[in-house]
């Protein structure tokens, strides 16, 4: 069906991203000190859904302002460093 196939090229990762992206994972920095507090995630421009990381936590499918559908620029790994302390 039209619209069900991802575009070819670097964006073609397949449809099962569980091995590469966290989906429906509890965000609990009290269990892992390598993560920023949950409040910092929201002020950093990302979204937690009922305390969980979902696709929409980092991605906004309604805009291509920051490719690929990111909620903010990933310059200097900014998306990753919103949650992860490295």
PDB file of N, CA, C and O in Angstrom:
ATOM      1  N   UNK A   1       0.847  -1.186   0.000  1.00  0.00           N
ATOM      2  CA  UNK A   1       0.000   0.000   0.000  1.00  0.00           C
ATOM      3  C   UNK A   1       0.880   1.232   0.000  1.00  0.00           C
ATOM      4  O   UNK A   1       1.963   1.230   0.573  1.00  0.00           O
ATOM      5  N   UNK A   2       0.393   2.283  -0.571  1.00  0.00           N
ATOM      6  CA  UNK A   2       1.128   3.536  -0.642  1.00  0.00           C
ATOM      7  C   UNK A   2       1.350   4.079   0.769  1.00  0.00           C
ATOM      8  O   UNK A   2       0.455   4.060   1.606  1.00  0.00           O
ATOM      9  N   UNK A   3       2.566   4.554   1.028  1.00  0.00           N
ATOM     10  CA  UNK A   3       2.875   5.154   2.327  1.00  0.00           C
ATOM     11  C   UNK A   3       3.307   4.171   3.393  1.00  0.00           C
ATOM     12  O   UNK A   3       3.520   4.556   4.528  1.00  0.00           O
ATOM     13  N   UNK A   4       3.442   2.896   3.070  1.00  0.00           N
ATOM     14  CA  UNK A   4       3.833   1.928   4.090  1.00  0.00           C
ATOM     15  C   UNK A   4       5.290   1.502   3.968  1.00  0.00           C
ATOM     16  O   UNK A   4       5.767   0.736   4.775  1.00  0.00           O
ATOM     17  N   UNK A   5       5.996   2.010   2.972  1.00  0.00           N
ATOM     18  CA  UNK A   5       7.382   1.627   2.764  1.00  0.00           C
ATOM     19  C   UNK A   5       8.283   2.801   3.103  1.00  0.00           C
ATOM     20  O   UNK A   5       8.031   3.923   2.676  1.00  0.00           O
ATOM     21  N   UNK A   6       9.323   2.551   3.891  1.00  0.00           N
ATOM     22  CA  UNK A   6      10.268   3.608   4.217  1.00  0.00           C
ATOM     23  C   UNK A   6      11.083   3.953   2.983  1.00  0.00           C
ATOM     24  O   UNK A   6      11.302   3.106   2.127  1.00  0.00           O
ATOM     25  N   UNK A   7      11.552   5.205   2.869  1.00  0.00           N
ATOM     26  CA  UNK A   7      12.343   5.593   1.705  1.00  0.00           C
ATOM     27  C   UNK A   7      13.664   4.842   1.639  1.00  0.00           C
ATOM     28  O   UNK A   7      14.214   4.433   2.662  1.00  0.00           O
ATOM     29  N   UNK A   8      14.179   4.674   0.430  1.00  0.00           N
ATOM     30  CA  UNK A   8      15.452   3.980   0.233  1.00  0.00           C
ATOM     31  C   UNK A   8      16.607   4.849   0.730  1.00  0.00           C
ATOM     32  O   UNK A   8      16.453   6.030   0.961  1.00  0.00           O
ATOM     33  N   UNK A   9      17.772   4.251   0.870  1.00  0.00           N
ATOM     34  CA  UNK A   9      18.963   4.997   1.274  1.00  0.00           C
ATOM     35  C   UNK A   9      19.275   4.799   2.740  1.00  0.00           C
ATOM     36  O   UNK A   9      18.891   3.815   3.352  1.00  0.00           O
ATOM     37  N   UNK A  10      19.973   5.774   3.310  1.00  0.00           N
ATOM     38  CA  UNK A  10      20.396   5.682   4.707  1.00  0.00           C
ATOM     39  C   UNK A  10      19.233   5.557   5.676  1.00  0.00           C
ATOM     40  O   UNK A  10      19.374   5.025   6.764  1.00  0.00           O
ATOM     41  N   UNK A  11      18.061   6.062   5.292  1.00  0.00           N
ATOM     42  CA  UNK A  11      16.904   6.000   6.176  1.00  0.00           C
ATOM     43  C   UNK A  11      16.301   4.603   6.241  1.00  0.00           C
ATOM     44  O   UNK A  11      15.485   4.325   7.088  1.00  0.00           O
ATOM     45  N   UNK A  12      16.700   3.721   5.347  1.00  0.00           N
ATOM     46  CA  UNK A  12      16.107   2.391   5.284  1.00  0.00           C
ATOM     47  C   UNK A  12      16.734   1.490   6.353  1.00  0.00           C
ATOM     48  O   UNK A  12      17.698   0.795   6.124  1.00  0.00           O
ATOM     49  N   UNK A  13      16.140   1.523   7.536  1.00  0.00           N
ATOM     50  CA  UNK A  13      16.631   0.727   8.655  1.00  0.00           C
ATOM     51  C   UNK A  13      15.791  -0.516   8.873  1.00  0.00           C
ATOM     52  O   UNK A  13      16.118  -1.336   9.700  1.00  0.00           O
ATOM     53  N   UNK A  14      14.689  -0.632   8.174  1.00  0.00           N
ATOM     54  CA  UNK A  14      13.751  -1.708   8.424  1.00  0.00           C
ATOM     55  C   UNK A  14      12.633  -1.213   9.315  1.00  0.00           C
ATOM     56  O   UNK A  14      12.579  -0.040   9.668  1.00  0.00           O
ATOM     57  N   UNK A  15      11.748  -2.091   9.689  1.00  0.00           N
ATOM     58  CA  UNK A  15      10.607  -1.661  10.492  1.00  0.00           C
ATOM     59  C   UNK A  15      10.704  -2.099  11.946  1.00  0.00           C
ATOM     60  O   UNK A  15       9.982  -1.595  12.788  1.00  0.00           O
ATOM     61  N   UNK A  16      11.562  -3.018  12.276  1.00  0.00           N
ATOM     62  CA  UNK A  16      11.728  -3.478  13.652  1.00  0.00           C
ATOM     63  C   UNK A  16      12.987  -2.836  14.222  1.00  0.00           C
ATOM     64  O   UNK A  16      14.104  -3.281  13.966  1.00  0.00           O
ATOM     65  N   UNK A  17      12.817  -1.764  14.995  1.00  0.00           N
ATOM     66  CA  UNK A  17      13.954  -1.005  15.525  1.00  0.00           C
ATOM     67  C   UNK A  17      14.251  -1.331  16.986  1.00  0.00           C
ATOM     68  O   UNK A  17      15.039  -0.648  17.624  1.00  0.00           O
ATOM     69  N   UNK A  18      13.648  -2.376  17.526  1.00  0.00           N
ATOM     70  CA  UNK A  18      13.855  -2.685  18.940  1.00  0.00           C
ATOM     71  C   UNK A  18      15.311  -2.940  19.288  1.00  0.00           C
ATOM     72  O   UNK A  18      15.727  -2.703  20.416  1.00  0.00           O
ATOM     73  N   UNK A  19      16.105  -3.416  18.340  1.00  0.00           N
ATOM     74  CA  UNK A  19      17.511  -3.679  18.596  1.00  0.00           C
ATOM     75  C   UNK A  19      18.346  -2.398  18.574  1.00  0.00           C
ATOM     76  O   UNK A  19      19.449  -2.367  19.093  1.00  0.00           O
ATOM     77  N   UNK A  20      17.819  -1.327  17.977  1.00  0.00           N
ATOM     78  CA  UNK A  20      18.572  -0.095  17.793  1.00  0.00           C
ATOM     79  C   UNK A  20      18.029   1.096  18.566  1.00  0.00           C
ATOM     80  O   UNK A  20      18.760   2.030  18.842  1.00  0.00           O
ATOM     81  N   UNK A  21      16.756   1.105  18.850  1.00  0.00           N
ATOM     82  CA  UNK A  21      16.105   2.234  19.499  1.00  0.00           C
ATOM     83  C   UNK A  21      15.328   1.741  20.714  1.00  0.00           C
ATOM     84  O   UNK A  21      14.655   0.717  20.639  1.00  0.00           O
ATOM     85  N   UNK A  22      15.375   2.483  21.814  1.00  0.00           N
ATOM     86  CA  UNK A  22      14.557   2.096  22.969  1.00  0.00           C
ATOM     87  C   UNK A  22      13.087   2.390  22.696  1.00  0.00           C
ATOM     88  O   UNK A  22      12.738   3.476  22.246  1.00  0.00           O
ATOM     89  N   UNK A  23      12.244   1.423  22.920  1.00  0.00           N
ATOM     90  CA  UNK A  23      10.812   1.594  22.733  1.00  0.00           C
ATOM     91  C   UNK A  23      10.104   1.063  23.971  1.00  0.00           C
ATOM     92  O   UNK A  23      10.333  -0.065  24.390  1.00  0.00           O
ATOM     93  N   UNK A  24       9.284   1.915  24.572  1.00  0.00           N
ATOM     94  CA  UNK A  24       8.514   1.556  25.757  1.00  0.00           C
ATOM     95  C   UNK A  24       9.414   1.122  26.909  1.00  0.00           C
ATOM     96  O   UNK A  24       9.131   0.171  27.619  1.00  0.00           O
ATOM     97  N   UNK A  25      10.513   1.858  27.075  1.00  0.00           N
ATOM     98  CA  UNK A  25      11.475   1.575  28.133  1.00  0.00           C
ATOM     99  C   UNK A  25      11.251   2.570  29.271  1.00  0.00           C
ATOM    100  O   UNK A  25      11.155   3.783  29.032  1.00  0.00           O
ATOM    101  N   UNK A  26      11.167   2.076  30.502  1.00  0.00           N
ATOM    102  CA  UNK A  26      11.013   2.963  31.654  1.00  0.00           C
ATOM    103  C   UNK A  26      12.257   3.829  31.798  1.00  0.00           C
ATOM    104  O   UNK A  26      13.379   3.327  31.743  1.00  0.00           O
ATOM    105  N   UNK A  27      12.049   5.141  31.937  1.00  0.00           N
ATOM    106  CA  UNK A  27      13.161   6.070  32.137  1.00  0.00           C
ATOM    107  C   UNK A  27      13.282   6.289  33.633  1.00  0.00           C
ATOM    108  O   UNK A  27      12.481   6.977  34.251  1.00  0.00           O
ATOM    109  N   UNK A  28      14.280   5.671  34.240  1.00  0.00           N
ATOM    110  CA  UNK A  28      14.442   5.729  35.690  1.00  0.00           C
ATOM    111  C   UNK A  28      15.895   6.006  36.048  1.00  0.00           C
ATOM    112  O   UNK A  28      16.684   5.073  36.258  1.00  0.00           O
ATOM    113  N   UNK A  29      16.290   7.292  36.122  1.00  0.00           N
ATOM    114  CA  UNK A  29      17.673   7.619  36.441  1.00  0.00           C
ATOM    115  C   UNK A  29      18.082   7.240  37.867  1.00  0.00           C
ATOM    116  O   UNK A  29      19.260   7.242  38.180  1.00  0.00           O
ATOM    117  N   UNK A  30      17.132   6.854  38.702  1.00  0.00           N
ATOM    118  CA  UNK A  30      17.504   6.387  40.042  1.00  0.00           C
ATOM    119  C   UNK A  30      18.108   4.983  39.981  1.00  0.00           C
ATOM    120  O   UNK A  30      18.814   4.577  40.888  1.00  0.00           O
ATOM    121  N   UNK A  31      17.837   4.266  38.909  1.00  0.00           N
ATOM    122  CA  UNK A  31      18.390   2.917  38.733  1.00  0.00           C
ATOM    123  C   UNK A  31      19.683   2.917  37.939  1.00  0.00           C
ATOM    124  O   UNK A  31      20.402   1.937  37.931  1.00  0.00           O
ATOM    125  N   UNK A  32      19.949   4.020  37.214  1.00  0.00           N
ATOM    126  CA  UNK A  32      21.167   4.112  36.407  1.00  0.00           C
ATOM    127  C   UNK A  32      21.661   5.551  36.455  1.00  0.00           C
ATOM    128  O   UNK A  32      21.027   6.450  35.919  1.00  0.00           O
ATOM    129  N   UNK A  33      22.786   5.757  37.096  1.00  0.00           N
ATOM    130  CA  UNK A  33      23.311   7.112  37.284  1.00  0.00           C
ATOM    131  C   UNK A  33      23.897   7.713  36.006  1.00  0.00           C
ATOM    132  O   UNK A  33      24.379   8.833  36.027  1.00  0.00           O
ATOM    133  N   UNK A  34      23.826   6.989  34.902  1.00  0.00           N
ATOM    134  CA  UNK A  34      24.309   7.509  33.627  1.00  0.00           C
ATOM    135  C   UNK A  34      23.238   8.294  32.882  1.00  0.00           C
ATOM    136  O   UNK A  34      23.417   8.672  31.733  1.00  0.00           O
ATOM    137  N   UNK A  35      22.100   8.540  33.547  1.00  0.00           N
ATOM    138  CA  UNK A  35      21.000   9.283  32.944  1.00  0.00           C
ATOM    139  C   UNK A  35      20.701  10.548  33.732  1.00  0.00           C
ATOM    140  O   UNK A  35      20.812  10.575  34.961  1.00  0.00           O
ATOM    141  N   UNK A  36      20.309  11.598  33.009  1.00  0.00           N
ATOM    142  CA  UNK A  36      19.905  12.859  33.625  1.00  0.00           C
ATOM    143  C   UNK A  36      18.543  12.694  34.291  1.00  0.00           C
ATOM    144  O   UNK A  36      17.768  11.805  33.915  1.00  0.00           O
ATOM    145  N   UNK A  37      18.205  13.569  35.237  1.00  0.00           N
ATOM    146  CA  UNK A  37      16.874  13.521  35.855  1.00  0.00           C
ATOM    147  C   UNK A  37      15.775  13.679  34.798  1.00  0.00           C
ATOM    148  O   UNK A  37      15.961  14.375  33.787  1.00  0.00           O
ATOM    149  N   UNK A  38      14.630  13.073  35.039  1.00  0.00           N
ATOM    150  CA  UNK A  38      13.518  13.132  34.083  1.00  0.00           C
ATOM    151  C   UNK A  38      13.096  14.572  33.808  1.00  0.00           C
ATOM    152  O   UNK A  38      12.735  14.898  32.677  1.00  0.00           O
ATOM    153  N   UNK A  39      13.154  15.436  34.796  1.00  0.00           N
ATOM    154  CA  UNK A  39      12.774  16.839  34.585  1.00  0.00           C
ATOM    155  C   UNK A  39      13.673  17.497  33.546  1.00  0.00           C
ATOM    156  O   UNK A  39      13.223  18.350  32.774  1.00  0.00           O
ATOM    157  N   UNK A  40      14.942  17.100  33.483  1.00  0.00           N
ATOM    158  CA  UNK A  40      15.869  17.661  32.497  1.00  0.00           C
ATOM    159  C   UNK A  40      15.519  17.228  31.073  1.00  0.00           C
ATOM    160  O   UNK A  40      15.819  17.935  30.117  1.00  0.00           O
ATOM    161  N   UNK A  41      14.896  16.075  30.943  1.00  0.00           N
ATOM    162  CA  UNK A  41      14.495  15.584  29.622  1.00  0.00           C
ATOM    163  C   UNK A  41      13.452  16.532  29.032  1.00  0.00           C
ATOM    164  O   UNK A  41      13.556  16.966  27.889  1.00  0.00           O
ATOM    165  N   UNK A  42      12.466  16.893  29.835  1.00  0.00           N
ATOM    166  CA  UNK A  42      11.404  17.788  29.368  1.00  0.00           C
ATOM    167  C   UNK A  42      11.946  19.184  29.072  1.00  0.00           C
ATOM    168  O   UNK A  42      11.633  19.761  28.027  1.00  0.00           O
ATOM    169  N   UNK A  43      12.763  19.706  29.951  1.00  0.00           N
ATOM    170  CA  UNK A  43      13.304  21.045  29.699  1.00  0.00           C
ATOM    171  C   UNK A  43      14.293  21.026  28.546  1.00  0.00           C
ATOM    172  O   UNK A  43      14.535  22.058  27.929  1.00  0.00           O
ATOM    173  N   UNK A  44      14.817  19.848  28.218  1.00  0.00           N
ATOM    174  CA  UNK A  44      15.726  19.698  27.091  1.00  0.00           C
ATOM    175  C   UNK A  44      15.016  19.510  25.760  1.00  0.00           C
ATOM    176  O   UNK A  44      15.650  19.348  24.728  1.00  0.00           O
ATOM    177  N   UNK A  45      13.693  19.508  25.772  1.00  0.00           N
ATOM    178  CA  UNK A  45      12.936  19.451  24.528  1.00  0.00           C
ATOM    179  C   UNK A  45      12.471  18.078  24.098  1.00  0.00           C
ATOM    180  O   UNK A  45      11.901  17.925  23.022  1.00  0.00           O
ATOM    181  N   UNK A  46      12.688  17.063  24.927  1.00  0.00           N
ATOM    182  CA  UNK A  46      12.217  15.720  24.591  1.00  0.00           C
ATOM    183  C   UNK A  46      11.025  15.375  25.477  1.00  0.00           C
ATOM    184  O   UNK A  46      10.706  16.098  26.413  1.00  0.00           O
ATOM    185  N   UNK A  47      10.374  14.265  25.187  1.00  0.00           N
ATOM    186  CA  UNK A  47       9.121  13.926  25.856  1.00  0.00           C
ATOM    187  C   UNK A  47       9.188  12.505  26.409  1.00  0.00           C
ATOM    188  O   UNK A  47       9.620  11.587  25.714  1.00  0.00           O
ATOM    189  N   UNK A  48       8.752  12.329  27.640  1.00  0.00           N
ATOM    190  CA  UNK A  48       8.554  10.986  28.204  1.00  0.00           C
ATOM    191  C   UNK A  48       7.053  10.750  28.271  1.00  0.00           C
ATOM    192  O   UNK A  48       6.283  11.665  28.569  1.00  0.00           O
ATOM    193  N   UNK A  49       6.633   9.548  27.977  1.00  0.00           N
ATOM    194  CA  UNK A  49       5.220   9.195  27.982  1.00  0.00           C
ATOM    195  C   UNK A  49       4.963   8.268  29.159  1.00  0.00           C
ATOM    196  O   UNK A  49       5.417   7.131  29.151  1.00  0.00           O
ATOM    197  N   UNK A  50       4.294   8.787  30.168  1.00  0.00           N
ATOM    198  CA  UNK A  50       4.037   8.033  31.408  1.00  0.00           C
ATOM    199  C   UNK A  50       5.335   7.450  31.947  1.00  0.00           C
ATOM    200  O   UNK A  50       5.392   6.298  32.360  1.00  0.00           O
ATOM    201  N   UNK A  51       6.406   8.254  31.896  1.00  0.00           N
ATOM    202  CA  UNK A  51       7.693   7.828  32.426  1.00  0.00           C
ATOM    203  C   UNK A  51       8.472   6.876  31.539  1.00  0.00           C
ATOM    204  O   UNK A  51       9.464   6.304  31.972  1.00  0.00           O
ATOM    205  N   UNK A  52       8.031   6.718  30.299  1.00  0.00           N
ATOM    206  CA  UNK A  52       8.695   5.792  29.379  1.00  0.00           C
ATOM    207  C   UNK A  52       9.227   6.513  28.149  1.00  0.00           C
ATOM    208  O   UNK A  52       8.680   7.519  27.715  1.00  0.00           O
ATOM    209  N   UNK A  53      10.303   5.939  27.581  1.00  0.00           N
ATOM    210  CA  UNK A  53      10.850   6.408  26.313  1.00  0.00           C
ATOM    211  C   UNK A  53      10.084   5.708  25.201  1.00  0.00           C
ATOM    212  O   UNK A  53       9.992   4.476  25.181  1.00  0.00           O
ATOM    213  N   UNK A  54       9.483   6.488  24.330  1.00  0.00           N
ATOM    214  CA  UNK A  54       8.765   5.967  23.178  1.00  0.00           C
ATOM    215  C   UNK A  54       9.376   6.591  21.926  1.00  0.00           C
ATOM    216  O   UNK A  54      10.242   7.467  22.027  1.00  0.00           O
ATOM    217  N   UNK A  55       8.945   6.192  20.770  1.00  0.00           N
ATOM    218  CA  UNK A  55       9.457   6.772  19.517  1.00  0.00           C
ATOM    219  C   UNK A  55       9.321   8.286  19.540  1.00  0.00           C
ATOM    220  O   UNK A  55      10.239   9.026  19.176  1.00  0.00           O
ATOM    221  N   UNK A  56       8.154   8.758  19.986  1.00  0.00           N
ATOM    222  CA  UNK A  56       7.874  10.188  20.023  1.00  0.00           C
ATOM    223  C   UNK A  56       8.674  10.948  21.059  1.00  0.00           C
ATOM    224  O   UNK A  56       8.615  12.173  21.103  1.00  0.00           O
ATOM    225  N   UNK A  57       9.427  10.258  21.891  1.00  0.00           N
ATOM    226  CA  UNK A  57      10.273  10.951  22.868  1.00  0.00           C
ATOM    227  C   UNK A  57      11.335  11.780  22.157  1.00  0.00           C
ATOM    228  O   UNK A  57      11.608  12.912  22.537  1.00  0.00           O
ATOM    229  N   UNK A  58      11.914  11.226  21.122  1.00  0.00           N
ATOM    230  CA  UNK A  58      12.972  11.898  20.373  1.00  0.00           C
ATOM    231  C   UNK A  58      12.515  12.372  19.001  1.00  0.00           C
ATOM    232  O   UNK A  58      13.094  13.291  18.439  1.00  0.00           O
ATOM    233  N   UNK A  59      11.495  11.715  18.460  1.00  0.00           N
ATOM    234  CA  UNK A  59      11.045  12.001  17.100  1.00  0.00           C
ATOM    235  C   UNK A  59       9.691  12.690  17.084  1.00  0.00           C
ATOM    236  O   UNK A  59       8.815  12.367  17.881  1.00  0.00           O
ATOM    237  N   UNK A  60       9.536  13.633  16.142  1.00  0.00           N
ATOM    238  CA  UNK A  60       8.258  14.277  15.892  1.00  0.00           C
ATOM    239  C   UNK A  60       7.926  14.036  14.418  1.00  0.00           C
ATOM    240  O   UNK A  60       8.509  14.674  13.546  1.00  0.00           O
ATOM    241  N   UNK A  61       7.009  13.121  14.132  1.00  0.00           N
ATOM    242  CA  UNK A  61       6.737  12.766  12.739  1.00  0.00           C
ATOM    243  C   UNK A  61       6.029  13.862  11.947  1.00  0.00           C
ATOM    244  O   UNK A  61       5.817  13.718  10.759  1.00  0.00           O
ATOM    245  N   UNK A  62       5.706  14.964  12.595  1.00  0.00           N
ATOM    246  CA  UNK A  62       4.959  16.024  11.936  1.00  0.00           C
ATOM    247  C   UNK A  62       5.843  17.140  11.396  1.00  0.00           C
ATOM    248  O   UNK A  62       5.332  18.104  10.843  1.00  0.00           O
ATOM    249  N   UNK A  63       7.155  17.023  11.552  1.00  0.00           N
ATOM    250  CA  UNK A  63       8.049  18.057  11.038  1.00  0.00           C
ATOM    251  C   UNK A  63       9.378  17.448  10.617  1.00  0.00           C
ATOM    252  O   UNK A  63       9.839  16.481  11.206  1.00  0.00           O
ATOM    253  N   UNK A  64       9.968  18.029   9.607  1.00  0.00           N
ATOM    254  CA  UNK A  64      11.302  17.619   9.164  1.00  0.00           C
ATOM    255  C   UNK A  64      12.315  18.729   9.464  1.00  0.00           C
ATOM    256  O   UNK A  64      13.361  18.800   8.835  1.00  0.00           O
ATOM    257  N   UNK A  65      11.989  19.605  10.425  1.00  0.00           N
ATOM    258  CA  UNK A  65      12.912  20.680  10.768  1.00  0.00           C
ATOM    259  C   UNK A  65      14.283  20.123  11.140  1.00  0.00           C
ATOM    260  O   UNK A  65      15.313  20.641  10.731  1.00  0.00           O
ATOM    261  N   UNK A  66      14.281  19.067  11.932  1.00  0.00           N
ATOM    262  CA  UNK A  66      15.529  18.403  12.331  1.00  0.00           C
ATOM    263  C   UNK A  66      15.452  16.955  11.855  1.00  0.00           C
ATOM    264  O   UNK A  66      14.757  16.140  12.443  1.00  0.00           O
ATOM    265  N   UNK A  67      16.160  16.644  10.780  1.00  0.00           N
ATOM    266  CA  UNK A  67      16.097  15.303  10.192  1.00  0.00           C
ATOM    267  C   UNK A  67      16.833  14.312  11.058  1.00  0.00           C
ATOM    268  O   UNK A  67      17.820  14.675  11.682  1.00  0.00           O
ATOM    269  N   UNK A  68      16.428  13.054  11.153  1.00  0.00           N
ATOM    270  CA  UNK A  68      15.209  12.480  10.607  1.00  0.00           C
ATOM    271  C   UNK A  68      14.053  12.568  11.606  1.00  0.00           C
ATOM    272  O   UNK A  68      13.966  11.743  12.520  1.00  0.00           O
ATOM    273  N   UNK A  69      13.243  13.553  11.457  1.00  0.00           N
ATOM    274  CA  UNK A  69      12.067  13.757  12.310  1.00  0.00           C
ATOM    275  C   UNK A  69      12.433  13.937  13.781  1.00  0.00           C
ATOM    276  O   UNK A  69      11.700  13.505  14.664  1.00  0.00           O
ATOM    277  N   UNK A  70      13.577  14.528  14.079  1.00  0.00           N
ATOM    278  CA  UNK A  70      13.972  14.709  15.472  1.00  0.00           C
ATOM    279  C   UNK A  70      13.256  15.899  16.095  1.00  0.00           C
ATOM    280  O   UNK A  70      12.865  16.835  15.414  1.00  0.00           O
ATOM    281  N   UNK A  71      13.105  15.877  17.401  1.00  0.00           N
ATOM    282  CA  UNK A  71      12.465  16.976  18.116  1.00  0.00           C
ATOM    283  C   UNK A  71      13.378  18.187  18.243  1.00  0.00           C
ATOM    284  O   UNK A  71      12.925  19.292  18.482  1.00  0.00           O
ATOM    285  N   UNK A  72      14.691  17.979  18.121  1.00  0.00           N
ATOM    286  CA  UNK A  72      15.652  19.069  18.214  1.00  0.00           C
ATOM    287  C   UNK A  72      16.897  18.698  17.425  1.00  0.00           C
ATOM    288  O   UNK A  72      17.058  17.542  17.028  1.00  0.00           O
ATOM    289  N   UNK A  73      17.761  19.645  17.211  1.00  0.00           N
ATOM    290  CA  UNK A  73      19.003  19.374  16.488  1.00  0.00           C
ATOM    291  C   UNK A  73      19.842  18.368  17.265  1.00  0.00           C
ATOM    292  O   UNK A  73      19.916  18.421  18.499  1.00  0.00           O
ATOM    293  N   UNK A  74      20.503  17.481  16.542  1.00  0.00           N
ATOM    294  CA  UNK A  74      21.394  16.525  17.192  1.00  0.00           C
ATOM    295  C   UNK A  74      22.856  16.953  17.056  1.00  0.00           C
ATOM    296  O   UNK A  74      23.766  16.159  17.253  1.00  0.00           O
ATOM    297  N   UNK A  75      23.070  18.208  16.766  1.00  0.00           N
ATOM    298  CA  UNK A  75      24.433  18.739  16.690  1.00  0.00           C
ATOM    299  C   UNK A  75      25.141  18.493  18.017  1.00  0.00           C
ATOM    300  O   UNK A  75      24.590  18.782  19.086  1.00  0.00           O
ATOM    301  N   UNK A  76      26.340  17.950  17.945  1.00  0.00           N
ATOM    302  CA  UNK A  76      27.077  17.619  19.169  1.00  0.00           C
ATOM    303  C   UNK A  76      26.398  16.552  19.999  1.00  0.00           C
ATOM    304  O   UNK A  76      26.561  16.504  21.215  1.00  0.00           O
ATOM    305  N   UNK A  77      25.592  15.697  19.359  1.00  0.00           N
ATOM    306  CA  UNK A  77      24.838  14.626  20.035  1.00  0.00           C
ATOM    307  C   UNK A  77      23.834  15.171  21.044  1.00  0.00           C
ATOM    308  O   UNK A  77      23.532  14.536  22.054  1.00  0.00           O
ATOM    309  N   UNK A  78      23.265  16.347  20.769  1.00  0.00           N
ATOM    310  CA  UNK A  78      22.357  17.007  21.709  1.00  0.00           C
ATOM    311  C   UNK A  78      21.134  16.167  22.062  1.00  0.00           C
ATOM    312  O   UNK A  78      20.691  16.185  23.205  1.00  0.00           O
ATOM    313  N   UNK A  79      20.596  15.424  21.094  1.00  0.00           N
ATOM    314  CA  UNK A  79      19.431  14.589  21.394  1.00  0.00           C
ATOM    315  C   UNK A  79      19.828  13.511  22.399  1.00  0.00           C
ATOM    316  O   UNK A  79      19.176  13.325  23.433  1.00  0.00           O
ATOM    317  N   UNK A  80      20.922  12.826  22.136  1.00  0.00           N
ATOM    318  CA  UNK A  80      21.379  11.755  23.021  1.00  0.00           C
ATOM    319  C   UNK A  80      21.732  12.277  24.414  1.00  0.00           C
ATOM    320  O   UNK A  80      21.383  11.664  25.429  1.00  0.00           O
ATOM    321  N   UNK A  81      22.400  13.431  24.452  1.00  0.00           N
ATOM    322  CA  UNK A  81      22.860  13.973  25.731  1.00  0.00           C
ATOM    323  C   UNK A  81      21.742  14.606  26.552  1.00  0.00           C
ATOM    324  O   UNK A  81      21.963  14.975  27.703  1.00  0.00           O
ATOM    325  N   UNK A  82      20.561  14.708  25.980  1.00  0.00           N
ATOM    326  CA  UNK A  82      19.415  15.169  26.774  1.00  0.00           C
ATOM    327  C   UNK A  82      19.121  14.156  27.864  1.00  0.00           C
ATOM    328  O   UNK A  82      18.811  14.530  28.991  1.00  0.00           O
ATOM    329  N   UNK A  83      19.267  12.897  27.555  1.00  0.00           N
ATOM    330  CA  UNK A  83      19.015  11.828  28.536  1.00  0.00           C
ATOM    331  C   UNK A  83      20.302  11.245  29.100  1.00  0.00           C
ATOM    332  O   UNK A  83      20.431  11.049  30.298  1.00  0.00           O
ATOM    333  N   UNK A  84      21.259  10.960  28.227  1.00  0.00           N
ATOM    334  CA  UNK A  84      22.473  10.265  28.618  1.00  0.00           C
ATOM    335  C   UNK A  84      23.570  11.206  29.127  1.00  0.00           C
ATOM    336  O   UNK A  84      23.816  12.238  28.531  1.00  0.00           O
ATOM    337  N   UNK A  85      24.208  10.818  30.198  1.00  0.00           N
ATOM    338  CA  UNK A  85      25.385  11.516  30.694  1.00  0.00           C
ATOM    339  C   UNK A  85      26.592  10.749  30.168  1.00  0.00           C
ATOM    340  O   UNK A  85      26.752   9.573  30.439  1.00  0.00           O
ATOM    341  N   UNK A  86      27.453  11.422  29.395  1.00  0.00           N
ATOM    342  CA  UNK A  86      28.624  10.734  28.847  1.00  0.00           C
ATOM    343  C   UNK A  86      29.861  11.525  29.129  1.00  0.00           C
ATOM    344  O   UNK A  86      29.898  12.682  29.201  1.00  0.00           O
TER     345      UNK A  86
END
